[in-house]
XYZ file of C-alpha atoms in Angstrom:
515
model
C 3.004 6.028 3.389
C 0.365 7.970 1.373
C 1.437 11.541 0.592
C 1.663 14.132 -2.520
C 2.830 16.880 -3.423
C -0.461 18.546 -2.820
C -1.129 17.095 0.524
C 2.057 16.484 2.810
C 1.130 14.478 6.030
C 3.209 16.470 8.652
C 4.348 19.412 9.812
C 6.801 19.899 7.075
C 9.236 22.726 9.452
C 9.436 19.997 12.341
C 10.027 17.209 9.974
C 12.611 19.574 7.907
C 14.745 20.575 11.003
C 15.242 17.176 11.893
C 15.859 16.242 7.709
C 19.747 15.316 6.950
C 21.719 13.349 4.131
C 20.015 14.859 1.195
C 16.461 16.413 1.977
C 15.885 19.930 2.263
C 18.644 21.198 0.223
C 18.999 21.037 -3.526
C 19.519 18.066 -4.558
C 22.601 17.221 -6.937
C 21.184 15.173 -10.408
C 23.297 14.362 -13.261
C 22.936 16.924 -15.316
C 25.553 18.104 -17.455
C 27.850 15.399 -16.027
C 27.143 12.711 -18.281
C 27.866 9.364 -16.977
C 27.062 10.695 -12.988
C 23.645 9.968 -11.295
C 22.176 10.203 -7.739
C 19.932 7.477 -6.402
C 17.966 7.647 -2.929
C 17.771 4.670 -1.037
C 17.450 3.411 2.543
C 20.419 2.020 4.289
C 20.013 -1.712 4.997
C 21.572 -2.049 8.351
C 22.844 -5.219 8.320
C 25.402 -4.070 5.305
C 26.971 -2.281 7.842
C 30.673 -3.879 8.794
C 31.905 -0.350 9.066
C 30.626 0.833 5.803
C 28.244 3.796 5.745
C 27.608 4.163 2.167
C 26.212 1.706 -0.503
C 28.776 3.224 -2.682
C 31.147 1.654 -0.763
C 29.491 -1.993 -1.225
C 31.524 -4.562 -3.356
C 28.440 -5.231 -5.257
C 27.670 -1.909 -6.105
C 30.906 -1.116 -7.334
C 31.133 -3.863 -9.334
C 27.392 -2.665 -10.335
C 29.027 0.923 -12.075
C 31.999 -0.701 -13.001
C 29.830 -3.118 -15.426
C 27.341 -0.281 -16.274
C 29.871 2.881 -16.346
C 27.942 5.031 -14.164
C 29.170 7.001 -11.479
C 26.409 6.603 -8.460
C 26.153 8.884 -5.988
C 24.142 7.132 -3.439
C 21.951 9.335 -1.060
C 20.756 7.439 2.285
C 18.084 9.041 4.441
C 18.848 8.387 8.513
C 17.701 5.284 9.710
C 13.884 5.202 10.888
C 13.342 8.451 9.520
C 12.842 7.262 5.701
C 9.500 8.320 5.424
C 9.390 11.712 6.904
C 12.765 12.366 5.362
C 10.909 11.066 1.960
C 8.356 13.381 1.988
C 10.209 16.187 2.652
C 12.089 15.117 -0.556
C 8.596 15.561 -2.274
C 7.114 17.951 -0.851
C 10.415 19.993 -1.768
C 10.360 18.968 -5.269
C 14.088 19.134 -5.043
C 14.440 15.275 -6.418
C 17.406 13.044 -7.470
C 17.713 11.361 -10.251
C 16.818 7.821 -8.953
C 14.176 7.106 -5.695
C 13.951 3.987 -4.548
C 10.685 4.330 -2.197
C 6.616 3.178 -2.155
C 5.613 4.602 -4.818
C 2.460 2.319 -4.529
C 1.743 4.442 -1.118
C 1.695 7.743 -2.864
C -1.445 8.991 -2.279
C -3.616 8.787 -5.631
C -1.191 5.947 -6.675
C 1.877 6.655 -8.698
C -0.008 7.699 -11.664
C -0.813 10.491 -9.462
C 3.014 11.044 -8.558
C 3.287 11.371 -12.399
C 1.090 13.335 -12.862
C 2.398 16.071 -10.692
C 5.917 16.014 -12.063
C 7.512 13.388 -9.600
C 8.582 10.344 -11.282
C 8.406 9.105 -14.896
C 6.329 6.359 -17.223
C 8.954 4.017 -17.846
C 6.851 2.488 -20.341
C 9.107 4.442 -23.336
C 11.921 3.753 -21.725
C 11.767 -0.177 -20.710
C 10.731 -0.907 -24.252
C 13.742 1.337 -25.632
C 16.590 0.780 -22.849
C 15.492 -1.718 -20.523
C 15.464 -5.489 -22.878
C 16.085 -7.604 -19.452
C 13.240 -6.052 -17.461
C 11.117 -6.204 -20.486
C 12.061 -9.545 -21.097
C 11.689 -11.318 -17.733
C 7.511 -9.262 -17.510
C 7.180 -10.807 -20.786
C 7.910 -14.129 -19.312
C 6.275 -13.355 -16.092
C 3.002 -11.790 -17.308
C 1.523 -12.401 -13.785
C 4.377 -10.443 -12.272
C 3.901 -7.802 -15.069
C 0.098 -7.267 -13.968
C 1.695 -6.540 -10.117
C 4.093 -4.050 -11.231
C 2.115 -1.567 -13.342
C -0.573 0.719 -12.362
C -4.223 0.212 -13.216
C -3.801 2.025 -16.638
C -0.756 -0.062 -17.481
C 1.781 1.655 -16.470
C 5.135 0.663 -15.861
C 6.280 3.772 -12.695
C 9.413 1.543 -10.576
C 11.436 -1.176 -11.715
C 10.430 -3.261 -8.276
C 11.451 -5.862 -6.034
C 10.953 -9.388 -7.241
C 10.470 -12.473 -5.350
C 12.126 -14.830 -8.487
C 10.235 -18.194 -6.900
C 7.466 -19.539 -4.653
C 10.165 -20.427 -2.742
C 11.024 -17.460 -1.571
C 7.871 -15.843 -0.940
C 7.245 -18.250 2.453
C 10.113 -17.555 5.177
C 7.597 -17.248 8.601
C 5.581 -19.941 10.518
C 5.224 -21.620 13.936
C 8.435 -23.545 15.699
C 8.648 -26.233 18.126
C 11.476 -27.444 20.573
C 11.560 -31.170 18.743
C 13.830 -31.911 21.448
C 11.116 -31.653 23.959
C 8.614 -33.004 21.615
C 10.709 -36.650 21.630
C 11.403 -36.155 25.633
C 7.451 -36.151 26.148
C 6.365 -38.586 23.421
C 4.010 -35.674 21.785
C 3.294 -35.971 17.869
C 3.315 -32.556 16.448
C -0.049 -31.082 16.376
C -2.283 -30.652 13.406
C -5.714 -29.770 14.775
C -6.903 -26.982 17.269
C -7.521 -29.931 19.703
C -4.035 -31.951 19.282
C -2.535 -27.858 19.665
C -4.377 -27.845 23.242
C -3.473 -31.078 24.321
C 0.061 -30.298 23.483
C 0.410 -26.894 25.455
C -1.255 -28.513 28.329
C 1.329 -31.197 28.021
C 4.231 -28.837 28.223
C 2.472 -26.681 31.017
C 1.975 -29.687 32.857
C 5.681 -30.868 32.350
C 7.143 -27.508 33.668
C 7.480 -25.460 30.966
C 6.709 -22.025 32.233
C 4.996 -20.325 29.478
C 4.547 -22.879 26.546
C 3.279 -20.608 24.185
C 5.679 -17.388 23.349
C 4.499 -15.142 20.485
C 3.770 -11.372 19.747
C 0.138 -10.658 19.496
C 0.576 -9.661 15.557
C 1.918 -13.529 15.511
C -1.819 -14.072 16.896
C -3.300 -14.836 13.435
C -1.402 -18.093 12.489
C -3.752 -19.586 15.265
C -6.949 -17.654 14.153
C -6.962 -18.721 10.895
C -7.713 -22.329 11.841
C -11.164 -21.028 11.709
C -11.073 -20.003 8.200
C -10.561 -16.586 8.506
C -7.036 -14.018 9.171
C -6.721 -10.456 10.471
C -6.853 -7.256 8.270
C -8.042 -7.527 5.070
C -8.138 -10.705 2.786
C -9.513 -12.345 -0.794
C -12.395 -15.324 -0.474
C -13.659 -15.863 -3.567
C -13.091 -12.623 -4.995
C -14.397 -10.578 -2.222
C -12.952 -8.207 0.299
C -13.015 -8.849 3.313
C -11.817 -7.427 6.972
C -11.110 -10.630 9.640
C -11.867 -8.976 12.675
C -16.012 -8.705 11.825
C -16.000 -12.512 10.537
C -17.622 -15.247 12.763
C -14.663 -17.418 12.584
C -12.565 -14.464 14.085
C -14.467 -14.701 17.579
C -13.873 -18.476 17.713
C -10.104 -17.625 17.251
C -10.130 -15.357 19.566
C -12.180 -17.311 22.225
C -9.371 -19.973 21.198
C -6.451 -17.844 22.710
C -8.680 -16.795 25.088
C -8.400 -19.869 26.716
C -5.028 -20.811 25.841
C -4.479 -17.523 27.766
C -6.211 -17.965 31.037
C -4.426 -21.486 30.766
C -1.445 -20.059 31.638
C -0.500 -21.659 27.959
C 0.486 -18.722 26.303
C 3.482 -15.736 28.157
C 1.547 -13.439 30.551
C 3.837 -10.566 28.839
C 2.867 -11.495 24.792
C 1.291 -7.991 24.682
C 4.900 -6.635 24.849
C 7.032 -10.003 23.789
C 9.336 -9.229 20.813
C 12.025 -11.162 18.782
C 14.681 -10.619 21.637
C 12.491 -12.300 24.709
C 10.888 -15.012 22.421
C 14.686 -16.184 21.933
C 15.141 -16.258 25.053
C 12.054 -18.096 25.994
C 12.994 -20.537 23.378
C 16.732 -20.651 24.519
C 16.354 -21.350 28.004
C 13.524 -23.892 28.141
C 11.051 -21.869 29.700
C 8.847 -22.011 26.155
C 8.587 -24.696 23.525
C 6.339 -23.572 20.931
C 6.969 -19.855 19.196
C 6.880 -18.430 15.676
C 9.606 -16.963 13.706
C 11.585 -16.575 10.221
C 13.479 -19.496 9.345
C 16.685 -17.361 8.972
C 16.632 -15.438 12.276
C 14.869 -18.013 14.327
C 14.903 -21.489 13.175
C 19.183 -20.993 12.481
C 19.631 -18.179 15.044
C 18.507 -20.381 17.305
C 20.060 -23.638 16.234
C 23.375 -21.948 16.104
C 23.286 -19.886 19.547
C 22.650 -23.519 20.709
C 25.158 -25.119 18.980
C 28.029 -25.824 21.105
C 25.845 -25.693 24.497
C 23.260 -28.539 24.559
C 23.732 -31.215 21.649
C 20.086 -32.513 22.197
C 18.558 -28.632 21.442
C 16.470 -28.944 18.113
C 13.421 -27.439 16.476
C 10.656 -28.228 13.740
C 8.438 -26.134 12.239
C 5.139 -26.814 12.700
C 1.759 -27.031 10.114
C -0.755 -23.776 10.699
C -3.340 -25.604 13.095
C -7.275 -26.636 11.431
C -10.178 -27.513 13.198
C -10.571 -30.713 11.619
C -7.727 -32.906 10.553
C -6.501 -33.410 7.076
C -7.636 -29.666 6.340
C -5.181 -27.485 4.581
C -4.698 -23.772 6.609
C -6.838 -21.187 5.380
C -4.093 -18.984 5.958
C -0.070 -18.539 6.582
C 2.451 -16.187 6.121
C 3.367 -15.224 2.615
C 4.220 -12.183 0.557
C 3.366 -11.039 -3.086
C 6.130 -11.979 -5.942
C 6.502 -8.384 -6.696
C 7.318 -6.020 -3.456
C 6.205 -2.181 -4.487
C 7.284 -0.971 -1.287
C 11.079 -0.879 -2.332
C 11.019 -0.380 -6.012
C 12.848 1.872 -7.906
C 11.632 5.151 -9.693
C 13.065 7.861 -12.601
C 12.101 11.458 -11.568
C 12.178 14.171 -13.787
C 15.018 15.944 -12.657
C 16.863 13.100 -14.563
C 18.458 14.365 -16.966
C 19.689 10.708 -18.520
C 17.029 8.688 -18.315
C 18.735 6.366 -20.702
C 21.464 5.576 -18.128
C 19.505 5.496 -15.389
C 17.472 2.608 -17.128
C 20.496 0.888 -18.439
C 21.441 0.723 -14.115
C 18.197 -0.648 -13.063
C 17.807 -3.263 -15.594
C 20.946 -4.703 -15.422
C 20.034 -5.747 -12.181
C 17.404 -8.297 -14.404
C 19.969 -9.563 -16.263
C 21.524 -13.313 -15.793
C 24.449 -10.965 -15.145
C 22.710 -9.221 -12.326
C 20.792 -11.533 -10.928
C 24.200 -13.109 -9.750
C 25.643 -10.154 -8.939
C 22.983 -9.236 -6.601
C 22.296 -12.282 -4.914
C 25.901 -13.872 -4.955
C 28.573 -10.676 -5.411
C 31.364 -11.342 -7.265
C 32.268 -14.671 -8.787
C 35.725 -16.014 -7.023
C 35.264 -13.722 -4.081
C 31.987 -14.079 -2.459
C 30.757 -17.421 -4.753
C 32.308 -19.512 -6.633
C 30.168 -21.602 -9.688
C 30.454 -25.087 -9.052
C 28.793 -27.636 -11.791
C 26.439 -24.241 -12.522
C 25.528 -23.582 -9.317
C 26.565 -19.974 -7.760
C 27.981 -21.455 -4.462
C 28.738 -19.031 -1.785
C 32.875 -19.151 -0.677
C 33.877 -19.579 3.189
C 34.414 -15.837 2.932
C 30.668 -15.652 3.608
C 29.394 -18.896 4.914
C 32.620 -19.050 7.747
C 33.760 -15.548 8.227
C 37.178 -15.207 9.893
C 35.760 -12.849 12.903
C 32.468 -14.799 13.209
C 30.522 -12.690 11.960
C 26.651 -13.942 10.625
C 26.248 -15.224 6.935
C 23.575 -12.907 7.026
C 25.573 -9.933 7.372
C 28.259 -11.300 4.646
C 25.678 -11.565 2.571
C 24.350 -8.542 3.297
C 27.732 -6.548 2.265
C 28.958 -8.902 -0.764
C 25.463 -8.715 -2.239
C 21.845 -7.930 -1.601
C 18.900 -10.334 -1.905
C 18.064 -10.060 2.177
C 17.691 -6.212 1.660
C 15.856 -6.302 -1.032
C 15.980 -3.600 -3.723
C 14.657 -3.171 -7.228
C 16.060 -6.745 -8.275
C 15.344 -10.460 -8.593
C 15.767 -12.417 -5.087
C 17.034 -15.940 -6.531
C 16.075 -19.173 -4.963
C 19.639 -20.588 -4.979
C 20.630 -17.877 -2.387
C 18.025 -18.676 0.571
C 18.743 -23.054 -0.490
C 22.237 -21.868 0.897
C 21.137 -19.522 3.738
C 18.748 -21.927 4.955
C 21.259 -24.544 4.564
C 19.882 -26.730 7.758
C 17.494 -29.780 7.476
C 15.344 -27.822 9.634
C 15.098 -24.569 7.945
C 14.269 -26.650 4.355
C 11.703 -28.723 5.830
C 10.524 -25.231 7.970
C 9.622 -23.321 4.273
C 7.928 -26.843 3.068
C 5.553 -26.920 5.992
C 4.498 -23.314 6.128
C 4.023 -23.382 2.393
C 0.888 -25.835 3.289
C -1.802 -23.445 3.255
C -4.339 -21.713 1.317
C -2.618 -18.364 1.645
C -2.027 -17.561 -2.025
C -5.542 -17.667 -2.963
C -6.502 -14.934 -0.340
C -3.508 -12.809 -0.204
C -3.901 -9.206 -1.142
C -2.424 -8.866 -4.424
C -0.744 -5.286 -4.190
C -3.931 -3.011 -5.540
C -3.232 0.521 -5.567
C -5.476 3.655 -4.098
C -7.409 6.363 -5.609
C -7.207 9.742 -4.327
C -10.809 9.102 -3.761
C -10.427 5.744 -2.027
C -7.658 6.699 -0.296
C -9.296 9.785 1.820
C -11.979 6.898 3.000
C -9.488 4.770 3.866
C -7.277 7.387 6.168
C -10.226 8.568 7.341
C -11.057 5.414 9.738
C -7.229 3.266 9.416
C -5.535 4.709 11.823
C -8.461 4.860 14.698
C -10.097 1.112 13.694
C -6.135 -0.459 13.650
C -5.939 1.117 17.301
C -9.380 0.207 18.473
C -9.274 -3.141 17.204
C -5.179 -4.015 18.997
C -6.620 -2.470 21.954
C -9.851 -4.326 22.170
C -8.570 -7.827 20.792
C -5.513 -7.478 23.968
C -8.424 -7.179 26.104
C -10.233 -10.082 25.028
C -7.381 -12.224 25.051
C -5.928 -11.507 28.779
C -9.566 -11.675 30.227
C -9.687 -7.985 30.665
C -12.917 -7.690 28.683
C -15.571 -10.800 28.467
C -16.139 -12.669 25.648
C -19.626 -11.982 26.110
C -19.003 -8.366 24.694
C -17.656 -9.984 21.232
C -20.558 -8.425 19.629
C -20.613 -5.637 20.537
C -17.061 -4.764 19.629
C -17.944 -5.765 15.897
C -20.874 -3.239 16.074
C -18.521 -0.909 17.489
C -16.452 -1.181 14.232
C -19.482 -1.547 12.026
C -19.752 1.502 13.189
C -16.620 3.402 12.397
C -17.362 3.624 8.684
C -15.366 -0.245 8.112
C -18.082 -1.076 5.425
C -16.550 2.291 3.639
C -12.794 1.006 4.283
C -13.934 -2.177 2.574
C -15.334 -0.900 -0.198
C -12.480 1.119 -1.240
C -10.065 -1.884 -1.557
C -12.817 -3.873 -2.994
C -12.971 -1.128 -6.010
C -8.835 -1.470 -6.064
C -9.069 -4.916 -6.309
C -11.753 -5.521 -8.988
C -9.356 -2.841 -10.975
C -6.508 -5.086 -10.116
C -8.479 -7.912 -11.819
C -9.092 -6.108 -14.990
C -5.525 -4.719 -15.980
């Protein structure tokens, strides 16, 4: 999302007709009302259970109970967030609180200052924010993440509270069908061949089931990933690295193997479960949550020998540690929480947000309400069968979801003792250890922010190079296009201006470095 006031990315009449809950009317702010504020923030589905408003949420009631403020919660329609966002802006009608990317404004959010939008909170966290300022103090690492590139402090963001957390994604295998066939799980590009052909061989229709944005966990064995990545304090763009043509020759093959689903261009969470259900695939990739206990529990009371591992990110050689894996940046500014200026008590809208940094809140947001939804037991927040064995069967995740709110993640600290519980299977614990073997934090993106400047380069070749390069690496994969044409495809996007999209995050970055 990279808009301003100045320059709105859409038709702004078509976007406006279809605006509703709070855009394109005046919005109500808590002026002259004293303890009353309004707060914009996307719904997070699974808090549903019949509810339709987070001020109807357990945890946020308890939330203005503790604080004294009267919330007013404003909810733009699901998968409209963004155009219903910057209809908001472009408007200029604001609330008091947003909880949006900020990060994605376009000039960064000292930009979205700068034209009136949102507030410094420097002031204000020193003043009326002593847990926030507190835990950056602590965290000075997670402090450099959530301020601009002048050092300024413009959400109170999303925190990841441990490593832990910040791995939740990898590659699965049916260990059941592992044992049956005698296979070791793979390490090396070769043992990961030998292994499909194995299953192939043995009847399993498509061994291999994965989306082709999963495609990378297999790529990176030749030390590279897709989009843009850190090696050794450079910039650089996977899909015009050597290593990226080996990885793609590698699926290649796989591919014309009959190793990997015929239908990946178009597989998605639903048909890899089934694939992964019903036998007809043994090797996938997927979130420990969804997958690895989705799956174990859908298979639960059907087939007693069903059972998964997770699965190291395949090397060329063995004893190598992946170059990359999944993993996410401690500090998430894509769901942070901002102070406009129609606020009229900025005081109690900072007293809100930071109490969700407190010991206080951290507990409250990741746990609910102590001798309801968790109980402490020898100083441990433990969840209560209200949310682990729900009366009408309904998910932990979704309990979760409605007594608290670490798995919709707002401006607040996700806590390690809620995911120990939610991945509460041998599989899922051993699942985050595995996938945490990797290089990955050394050349993740850290979350550098735009210039106006950089940001026209970069929109001015994203949107065609993302679409030539999914279109082009499809066609490599299913044959469609030869290998032999590799080259040429690079030069095509050599060609597009990708040294200039580069170069922009390359200047972000170095300014990362130096706040």
């Amino acid at each position: 999302m990279k808009i301003s006031k100045k320059a709105v990315c859409f038709v702004l009449a078509a976007a406006a007709a279809a605006c509703v809950s709070g855009c394109g009317k005046k919005t109500e702010n808590s002026s002259g009302d004293g303890n009353s504020l309004t707060y914009w923030v996307a719904f997070n589905g699974a808090a549903t259970l019949g509810v339709e408003n987070f001020a109807e949420l357990p945890p946020m009631q308890e939330l203005m109970k503790r604080t004294g403020a009267d919330i007013k919660f404003i909810h733009p329609t699901a998968g409209m967030e963004a155009e219903q966002f910057n209809v908001m802006i472009a408007g200029g009608d604001y609330p008091d609180i947003i909880e949006s990317n900020f990060a994605g404004y376009q000039g960064g959010p000292e930009q979205a200052i700068k034209d009136g939008v949102i507030i410094s909170l420097n002031d204000l966290i020193e003043k009326s924010s002593p847990n926030f300022k507190k835990y950056m103090e602590e965290h000075p690492d997670f402090a450099k993440m959530a301020k601009s590139d002048n050092g300024t402090y413009y959400e109170y963001p999303a925190i990841y509270g441990d490593d832990y957390l910040q791995v939740y994604q990898g590659i699965i295998l049916r260990k059941d069908i592992l044992d049956k066939l005698g296979i070791e799980k793979p390490e090396t590009v070769d043992e990961w061949t030998a292994m499909l052909k194995s299953f192939k061989d043995n009847g399993i229709e498509t061994p291999l089931t994965i989306t082709q944005n999963d495609a990378y966990a297999f790529i990176q064995a030749y030390g590279v990933t897709k989009g843009l990545y850190v090696d050794d304090g450079k910039i650089k763009y996977g899909h015009i690295e050597p290593g990226y043509k080996k990885g793609i020759q590698m699926l290649a093959d796989w591919y014309k193997a009959g190793y990997i689903d015929k239908n990946f261009a178009s597989a998605d969470s639903q048909s890899i479960k089934t694939a992964m259900l019903n036998g007809s695939s043994a090797a996938a990739f997927g979130m420990t949550g969804g997958a690895i206990g989705g799956w174990l529990g859908a298979m639960e009371n059907k087939d007693d020998t069903y059972d998964l591992t997770a699965a190291k990110y395949p090397v060329v050689n063995k004893g190598e540690t992946p170059f990359y894996g999944q993993r996410v940046n401690p500090i998430v500014t894509s769901t942070g929480a901002a102070i406009t200026t129609a606020c009229k008590n900025t005081e109690l809208a900072a007293k809100v947000l930071d109490y969700a940094y407190s010991d206080d809140g951290v507990l409250l947001f990741n746990f609910g309400i102590e001798g309801v939804s968790y109980n402490m037991v020898d100083g441990y927040p433990t969840y209560t069968e209200l949310v682990t064995k729900d009366a009408q069967g309904r998910s932990m995740g979704d309990m979760i979801a409605y007594y608290a709110r670490p798995n919709g993640i707002g401006a607040s600290i996700r806590d390690k003792r809620y995911m120990e519980q939610f991945a509460a299977r041998p599989q899922q614990k051993e699942s985050i250890e595995i996938w945490s073997q990797t290089k990955a934090k050394e050349h993740l993106m850290p979350p550098v922010l735009l210039s106006e400047e950089e940001n026209a380069k970069v929109n001015a070749i994203k949107s065609d190079l993302d679409s030539y390069v999914s279109s082009e690496e499809l066609k490599f994969i299913t044959g469609v296009r030869s290998m032999d044409e590799f080259d040429s495809y690079v030069d095509t996007i050599k060609g597009m201006g990708v040294d200039k999209y580069i170069e922009a995050y390359q200047a972000a970055y170095d300014r990362y470095i130096r706040r």
